[in-house]
Amino acid sequence: MFFFGETDIGKRRVVNQDNFRIKEYSSDVLAAVVCDGMGGARGGGVASSLAVSAFMDALDEESTLFTENHSDDGADEAISDLLRRAVTYANDAVFAASESADELSGMGTTLVATLVTPRMVYTVNVGDSRMYVCSKGDLTQITRDHSYVQYLVDIGRITARKAKRSSNRNIITRAVGTESSVEADVFTTPRADAKAHTVALLCSDGLSNMLESREIESALKSTEQSPEALKRTAERFISVANERGGSDNITVVILAI
């Protein structure tokens, strides 16, 4: 596997409240997480940093579940439960910190993470940071936004195209750390064989709000599976988002899996 991640402040923000981390446990097991913080000049950055650290710490503490037993019967359920516990751990850390200082009150963060094992790709999300997978040239959005505009799309009030341009698109309906508990969604996808040319993208909405799905698909399916190629694609994504206004922080993590 190859991977590359980068975060950029964008063109309009004073600080970067996004954080990410990638960890390779072995040649065929990898975890990555992206968090997009919110809550005042300081709070958002603190929230996303705490969530990234707490989430990864939780995976580290129980890493034998996915480094040694990933082929056992019941592995999917056990690993999915671990991802939910990791989100709970992150939520507890952010919520506790938000209650410890007035300037951090109400802070929170989105979270999207993936755990790649030899057999499966596990994804967990809260909020509107996203995970995409491009395999055999076809792009699939794995996660589903927890946002007000997605709710309107779901009930048929607006179209997905209108949601993309709505002034309410940044209103999220779930976040890590804003309440004492949070519900995370977990998705399980079989890992494609090496011939499928599979590339995964985790990103904050600073990217997904600026690019169309077809543009993401075109870029990912033409990305060669090498560290240099992943870096070029990530930097191009950030450059395009900034060229189109850079209205938010932009974080891109690309995995050749």
PDB file of N, CA and C in Angstrom, residues 15-59:
ATOM      1  N   VAL A  15      -7.060  30.315  10.619  1.00  0.00           N
ATOM      2  CA  VAL A  15      -6.354  29.156  11.165  1.00  0.00           C
ATOM      3  C   VAL A  15      -6.848  27.895  10.470  1.00  0.00           C
ATOM      4  N   ASN A  16      -6.043  26.849  10.532  1.00  0.00           N
ATOM      5  CA  ASN A  16      -6.438  25.551   9.995  1.00  0.00           C
ATOM      6  C   ASN A  16      -6.948  24.684  11.139  1.00  0.00           C
ATOM      7  N   GLN A  17      -8.237  24.348  11.094  1.00  0.00           N
ATOM      8  CA  GLN A  17      -8.846  23.543  12.139  1.00  0.00           C
ATOM      9  C   GLN A  17      -9.021  22.080  11.730  1.00  0.00           C
ATOM     10  N   ASP A  18      -8.433  21.706  10.605  1.00  0.00           N
ATOM     11  CA  ASP A  18      -8.415  20.308  10.189  1.00  0.00           C
ATOM     12  C   ASP A  18      -7.206  19.597  10.779  1.00  0.00           C
ATOM     13  N   ASN A  19      -7.336  18.307  11.010  1.00  0.00           N
ATOM     14  CA  ASN A  19      -6.213  17.462  11.412  1.00  0.00           C
ATOM     15  C   ASN A  19      -6.390  16.091  10.790  1.00  0.00           C
ATOM     16  N   PHE A  20      -5.285  15.398  10.566  1.00  0.00           N
ATOM     17  CA  PHE A  20      -5.363  14.036  10.044  1.00  0.00           C
ATOM     18  C   PHE A  20      -4.172  13.231  10.549  1.00  0.00           C
ATOM     19  N   ARG A  21      -4.304  11.917  10.430  1.00  0.00           N
ATOM     20  CA  ARG A  21      -3.191  11.037  10.760  1.00  0.00           C
ATOM     21  C   ARG A  21      -3.334   9.751   9.948  1.00  0.00           C
ATOM     22  N   ILE A  22      -2.203   9.205   9.559  1.00  0.00           N
ATOM     23  CA  ILE A  22      -2.150   7.931   8.850  1.00  0.00           C
ATOM     24  C   ILE A  22      -1.168   7.044   9.596  1.00  0.00           C
ATOM     25  N   LYS A  23      -1.544   5.791   9.830  1.00  0.00           N
ATOM     26  CA  LYS A  23      -0.634   4.863  10.498  1.00  0.00           C
ATOM     27  C   LYS A  23      -0.631   3.527   9.769  1.00  0.00           C
ATOM     28  N   GLU A  24       0.558   3.060   9.424  1.00  0.00           N
ATOM     29  CA  GLU A  24       0.730   1.769   8.780  1.00  0.00           C
ATOM     30  C   GLU A  24       1.124   0.758   9.851  1.00  0.00           C
ATOM     31  N   TYR A  25       0.253  -0.211  10.106  1.00  0.00           N
ATOM     32  CA  TYR A  25       0.526  -1.228  11.110  1.00  0.00           C
ATOM     33  C   TYR A  25       1.382  -2.363  10.551  1.00  0.00           C
ATOM     34  N   SER A  26       1.224  -2.607   9.269  1.00  0.00           N
ATOM     35  CA  SER A  26       2.031  -3.614   8.577  1.00  0.00           C
ATOM     36  C   SER A  26       1.930  -3.310   7.092  1.00  0.00           C
ATOM     37  N   SER A  27       2.518  -4.148   6.274  1.00  0.00           N
ATOM     38  CA  SER A  27       2.502  -3.894   4.835  1.00  0.00           C
ATOM     39  C   SER A  27       1.100  -3.970   4.242  1.00  0.00           C
ATOM     40  N   ASP A  28       0.162  -4.626   4.923  1.00  0.00           N
ATOM     41  CA  ASP A  28      -1.198  -4.746   4.386  1.00  0.00           C
ATOM     42  C   ASP A  28      -2.285  -4.336   5.371  1.00  0.00           C
ATOM     43  N   VAL A  29      -1.918  -3.600   6.420  1.00  0.00           N
ATOM     44  CA  VAL A  29      -2.898  -3.062   7.377  1.00  0.00           C
ATOM     45  C   VAL A  29      -2.568  -1.598   7.647  1.00  0.00           C
ATOM     46  N   LEU A  30      -3.563  -0.745   7.453  1.00  0.00           N
ATOM     47  CA  LEU A  30      -3.342   0.700   7.566  1.00  0.00           C
ATOM     48  C   LEU A  30      -4.599   1.368   8.104  1.00  0.00           C
ATOM     49  N   ALA A  31      -4.421   2.413   8.901  1.00  0.00           N
ATOM     50  CA  ALA A  31      -5.542   3.226   9.382  1.00  0.00           C
ATOM     51  C   ALA A  31      -5.287   4.691   9.049  1.00  0.00           C
ATOM     52  N   ALA A  32      -6.356   5.415   8.747  1.00  0.00           N
ATOM     53  CA  ALA A  32      -6.256   6.852   8.475  1.00  0.00           C
ATOM     54  C   ALA A  32      -7.500   7.534   9.017  1.00  0.00           C
ATOM     55  N   VAL A  33      -7.329   8.755   9.517  1.00  0.00           N
ATOM     56  CA  VAL A  33      -8.447   9.515  10.059  1.00  0.00           C
ATOM     57  C   VAL A  33      -8.294  10.977   9.680  1.00  0.00           C
ATOM     58  N   VAL A  34      -9.421  11.618   9.349  1.00  0.00           N
ATOM     59  CA  VAL A  34      -9.480  13.045   9.029  1.00  0.00           C
ATOM     60  C   VAL A  34     -10.557  13.670   9.898  1.00  0.00           C
ATOM     61  N   CYS A  35     -10.225  14.787  10.542  1.00  0.00           N
ATOM     62  CA  CYS A  35     -11.189  15.518  11.373  1.00  0.00           C
ATOM     63  C   CYS A  35     -11.199  16.994  10.969  1.00  0.00           C
ATOM     64  N   ASP A  36     -12.384  17.558  10.910  1.00  0.00           N
ATOM     65  CA  ASP A  36     -12.595  18.960  10.539  1.00  0.00           C
ATOM     66  C   ASP A  36     -13.277  19.642  11.725  1.00  0.00           C
ATOM     67  N   GLY A  37     -12.492  20.432  12.470  1.00  0.00           N
ATOM     68  CA  GLY A  37     -12.987  21.021  13.707  1.00  0.00           C
ATOM     69  C   GLY A  37     -13.856  22.242  13.516  1.00  0.00           C
ATOM     70  N   MET A  38     -14.618  22.541  14.566  1.00  0.00           N
ATOM     71  CA  MET A  38     -15.468  23.733  14.560  1.00  0.00           C
ATOM     72  C   MET A  38     -15.577  24.237  15.992  1.00  0.00           C
ATOM     73  N   GLY A  39     -15.714  25.565  16.106  1.00  0.00           N
ATOM     74  CA  GLY A  39     -15.902  26.132  17.437  1.00  0.00           C
ATOM     75  C   GLY A  39     -14.911  27.205  17.811  1.00  0.00           C
ATOM     76  N   GLY A  40     -15.079  28.397  17.246  1.00  0.00           N
ATOM     77  CA  GLY A  40     -14.247  29.532  17.650  1.00  0.00           C
ATOM     78  C   GLY A  40     -12.850  29.483  17.081  1.00  0.00           C
ATOM     79  N   ALA A  41     -12.089  30.522  17.374  1.00  0.00           N
ATOM     80  CA  ALA A  41     -10.747  30.659  16.825  1.00  0.00           C
ATOM     81  C   ALA A  41      -9.824  29.541  17.266  1.00  0.00           C
ATOM     82  N   ARG A  42     -10.018  29.040  18.496  1.00  0.00           N
ATOM     83  CA  ARG A  42      -9.138  28.008  19.028  1.00  0.00           C
ATOM     84  C   ARG A  42      -9.810  26.650  19.095  1.00  0.00           C
ATOM     85  N   GLY A  43     -11.099  26.635  19.420  1.00  0.00           N
ATOM     86  CA  GLY A  43     -11.771  25.390  19.747  1.00  0.00           C
ATOM     87  C   GLY A  43     -11.747  24.341  18.663  1.00  0.00           C
ATOM     88  N   GLY A  44     -11.975  24.726  17.412  1.00  0.00           N
ATOM     89  CA  GLY A  44     -12.038  23.747  16.343  1.00  0.00           C
ATOM     90  C   GLY A  44     -10.751  22.975  16.169  1.00  0.00           C
ATOM     91  N   GLY A  45      -9.641  23.681  16.210  1.00  0.00           N
ATOM     92  CA  GLY A  45      -8.343  23.017  16.080  1.00  0.00           C
ATOM     93  C   GLY A  45      -8.059  22.093  17.240  1.00  0.00           C
ATOM     94  N   VAL A  46      -8.451  22.503  18.434  1.00  0.00           N
ATOM     95  CA  VAL A  46      -8.272  21.650  19.617  1.00  0.00           C
ATOM     96  C   VAL A  46      -9.142  20.401  19.481  1.00  0.00           C
ATOM     97  N   ALA A  47     -10.387  20.587  19.064  1.00  0.00           N
ATOM     98  CA  ALA A  47     -11.311  19.458  18.934  1.00  0.00           C
ATOM     99  C   ALA A  47     -10.805  18.432  17.931  1.00  0.00           C
ATOM    100  N   SER A  48     -10.382  18.884  16.763  1.00  0.00           N
ATOM    101  CA  SER A  48      -9.939  17.935  15.739  1.00  0.00           C
ATOM    102  C   SER A  48      -8.646  17.242  16.149  1.00  0.00           C
ATOM    103  N   SER A  49      -7.755  17.966  16.799  1.00  0.00           N
ATOM    104  CA  SER A  49      -6.503  17.360  17.259  1.00  0.00           C
ATOM    105  C   SER A  49      -6.760  16.306  18.329  1.00  0.00           C
ATOM    106  N   LEU A  50      -7.611  16.632  19.298  1.00  0.00           N
ATOM    107  CA  LEU A  50      -7.960  15.676  20.345  1.00  0.00           C
ATOM    108  C   LEU A  50      -8.632  14.435  19.764  1.00  0.00           C
ATOM    109  N   ALA A  51      -9.546  14.648  18.828  1.00  0.00           N
ATOM    110  CA  ALA A  51     -10.283  13.528  18.256  1.00  0.00           C
ATOM    111  C   ALA A  51      -9.365  12.595  17.477  1.00  0.00           C
ATOM    112  N   VAL A  52      -8.471  13.154  16.685  1.00  0.00           N
ATOM    113  CA  VAL A  52      -7.523  12.330  15.925  1.00  0.00           C
ATOM    114  C   VAL A  52      -6.677  11.487  16.874  1.00  0.00           C
ATOM    115  N   SER A  53      -6.136  12.131  17.907  1.00  0.00           N
ATOM    116  CA  SER A  53      -5.257  11.417  18.847  1.00  0.00           C
ATOM    117  C   SER A  53      -6.014  10.340  19.610  1.00  0.00           C
ATOM    118  N   ALA A  54      -7.202  10.692  20.121  1.00  0.00           N
ATOM    119  CA  ALA A  54      -7.972   9.730  20.910  1.00  0.00           C
ATOM    120  C   ALA A  54      -8.429   8.556  20.055  1.00  0.00           C
ATOM    121  N   PHE A  55      -8.858   8.838  18.837  1.00  0.00           N
ATOM    122  CA  PHE A  55      -9.305   7.776  17.942  1.00  0.00           C
ATOM    123  C   PHE A  55      -8.172   6.796  17.656  1.00  0.00           C
ATOM    124  N   MET A  56      -7.014   7.320  17.307  1.00  0.00           N
ATOM    125  CA  MET A  56      -5.887   6.446  16.984  1.00  0.00           C
ATOM    126  C   MET A  56      -5.375   5.705  18.215  1.00  0.00           C
ATOM    127  N   ASP A  57      -5.415   6.347  19.368  1.00  0.00           N
ATOM    128  CA  ASP A  57      -5.022   5.656  20.612  1.00  0.00           C
ATOM    129  C   ASP A  57      -5.912   4.449  20.872  1.00  0.00           C
ATOM    130  N   ALA A  58      -7.206   4.625  20.611  1.00  0.00           N
ATOM    131  CA  ALA A  58      -8.146   3.518  20.828  1.00  0.00           C
ATOM    132  C   ALA A  58      -7.844   2.355  19.883  1.00  0.00           C
ATOM    133  N   LEU A  59      -7.504   2.644  18.646  1.00  0.00           N
ATOM    134  CA  LEU A  59      -7.132   1.575  17.717  1.00  0.00           C
ATOM    135  C   LEU A  59      -5.854   0.880  18.177  1.00  0.00           C
TER     136      LEU A  59
END
